[in-house]
Coordinates of C-alpha atoms in Angstrom, one line a residue:
M1 CA 64.1 106.5 79.5
I2 CA 67.2 107.9 77.4
S3 CA 69.7 107.2 80.5
E4 CA 68.7 103.7 80.4
S5 CA 69.4 103.7 76.8
I6 CA 73.0 105.1 77.3
Y7 CA 73.7 102.9 79.9
E8 CA 72.7 99.7 78.2
L9 CA 74.6 101.2 74.9
L10 CA 77.7 101.6 76.9
G11 CA 78.1 98.4 78.5
Q12 CA 77.6 96.6 75.5
E13 CA 80.4 98.6 73.8
L14 CA 82.6 98.2 76.6
D15 CA 81.9 94.4 76.7
K16 CA 83.2 94.2 73.1
K17 CA 87.2 94.9 74.9
Y18 CA 86.8 94.3 78.2
D19 CA 84.7 91.9 80.6
T20 CA 81.8 94.3 81.2
Y21 CA 79.1 94.1 84.1
Y22 CA 76.4 96.1 83.7
L23 CA 72.9 94.6 83.8
D24 CA 74.4 92.1 86.9
Q25 CA 76.9 91.9 89.6
A26 CA 80.5 90.4 88.8
P27 CA 81.1 86.9 90.0
D28 CA 83.7 86.6 92.7
D29 CA 86.0 84.8 90.6
A30 CA 85.6 87.4 87.5
N31 CA 88.9 87.9 85.9
C32 CA 91.0 91.0 86.2
P33 CA 90.7 93.8 85.2
Y34 CA 87.0 94.1 84.9
I35 CA 84.4 97.0 84.5
Q36 CA 81.6 97.2 86.8
M37 CA 78.4 100.0 85.9
Y38 CA 76.0 101.1 88.3
S39 CA 75.3 104.3 90.6
I40 CA 73.6 106.5 88.3
Y41 CA 72.0 109.7 89.1
D42 CA 69.6 110.7 86.8
N43 CA 67.8 114.4 86.5
P44 CA 65.3 114.5 83.5
S45 CA 63.4 117.3 82.0
Q46 CA 60.6 116.2 80.1
F47 CA 58.9 118.8 77.7
K48 CA 56.0 118.3 75.4
D49 CA 58.1 117.7 72.4
C50 CA 61.1 116.3 73.7
E51 CA 63.2 114.9 77.0
N52 CA 66.3 116.1 78.0
G53 CA 68.6 116.6 81.2
Y54 CA 71.8 115.0 82.5
F55 CA 72.7 111.8 84.4
N56 CA 76.2 110.7 86.3
L57 CA 76.8 107.3 85.7
D58 CA 80.0 106.0 88.1
V59 CA 82.3 103.1 86.3
H60 CA 84.6 101.3 88.2
V61 CA 87.3 99.2 86.8
W62 CA 88.9 96.8 88.9
H63 CA 92.5 94.7 89.0
Y64 CA 93.9 92.3 91.3
R65 CA 97.7 93.5 90.4
L66 CA 98.5 96.5 92.3
D67 CA 101.3 97.3 90.0
K68 CA 98.8 98.0 87.0
R69 CA 97.8 101.1 88.0
K70 CA 98.9 102.5 84.6
E71 CA 96.8 100.0 82.9
V72 CA 93.9 100.9 85.2
A73 CA 94.5 104.5 84.2
N74 CA 94.3 103.8 80.3
I75 CA 91.4 101.6 80.9
M76 CA 89.4 104.9 82.5
D77 CA 90.7 106.7 79.6
D78 CA 89.2 104.4 77.4
I79 CA 85.9 104.4 79.2
L80 CA 86.0 108.2 78.2
Q81 CA 86.7 108.3 75.1
I82 CA 84.2 105.3 74.1
A83 CA 81.4 107.0 76.0
K84 CA 82.2 110.4 74.1
Q85 CA 81.3 108.6 70.7
L86 CA 78.0 107.3 72.0
K87 CA 75.2 107.5 69.4
I88 CA 71.7 107.2 69.8
E89 CA 69.4 108.0 67.0
G90 CA 67.3 111.5 67.4
H91 CA 68.8 112.5 70.7
S92 CA 72.0 114.3 71.0
I93 CA 74.6 113.0 73.5
M94 CA 77.6 114.9 75.1
C95 CA 79.6 112.9 77.7
L96 CA 82.4 115.0 80.0
C97 CA 84.1 113.2 82.8
D98 CA 83.3 114.8 86.1
G99 CA 86.4 113.3 88.4
R100 CA 88.1 110.1 88.3
R101 CA 89.9 108.3 91.2
I102 CA 92.1 105.1 91.8
L103 CA 91.7 103.6 95.4
V104 CA 93.6 100.7 97.0
D105 CA 90.5 98.7 97.9
N106 CA 91.4 95.7 100.7
S107 CA 87.5 95.2 102.0
T108 CA 87.8 91.4 100.8
S109 CA 90.3 88.7 101.0
T110 CA 92.1 89.8 98.0
T111 CA 93.3 93.7 97.5
Y112 CA 92.3 95.5 94.5
L113 CA 93.1 98.7 92.4
H114 CA 89.6 100.3 92.2
G115 CA 89.4 102.9 89.6
V116 CA 86.0 105.2 89.5
I117 CA 84.9 107.6 86.6
T118 CA 82.3 109.6 86.8
L119 CA 80.9 110.3 83.5
N120 CA 78.0 113.4 83.2
F121 CA 75.9 112.7 80.2
K122 CA 74.2 115.7 79.1
Y123 CA 70.9 114.8 76.6
I124 CA 68.3 116.2 74.4

């Protein structure tokens, strides 16, 4: 499936610049900031001679310093720019930002800044 190929390619590209977890869960002692990718909503259409469709992917940025909001925002900007430049031979891909937010997560003993950017990929 093209969505899985895009997912893995994005993970590989992000991993060149940031600690990125896309094939496994981040460990409890992961160094911040780090990126975690999951939550794919895929809507493929299959035709006789091509596959097209769209999917949404949530990419999460975690930082343990609450005063690093700008750094989290800059990382989310970088994620979008990297996603917009992805190329897979034989396919046309377009990526747009479908929303972004920065939350304070205090669900564990450590309080984190939790940035979430939703990427919308269209492909043919």
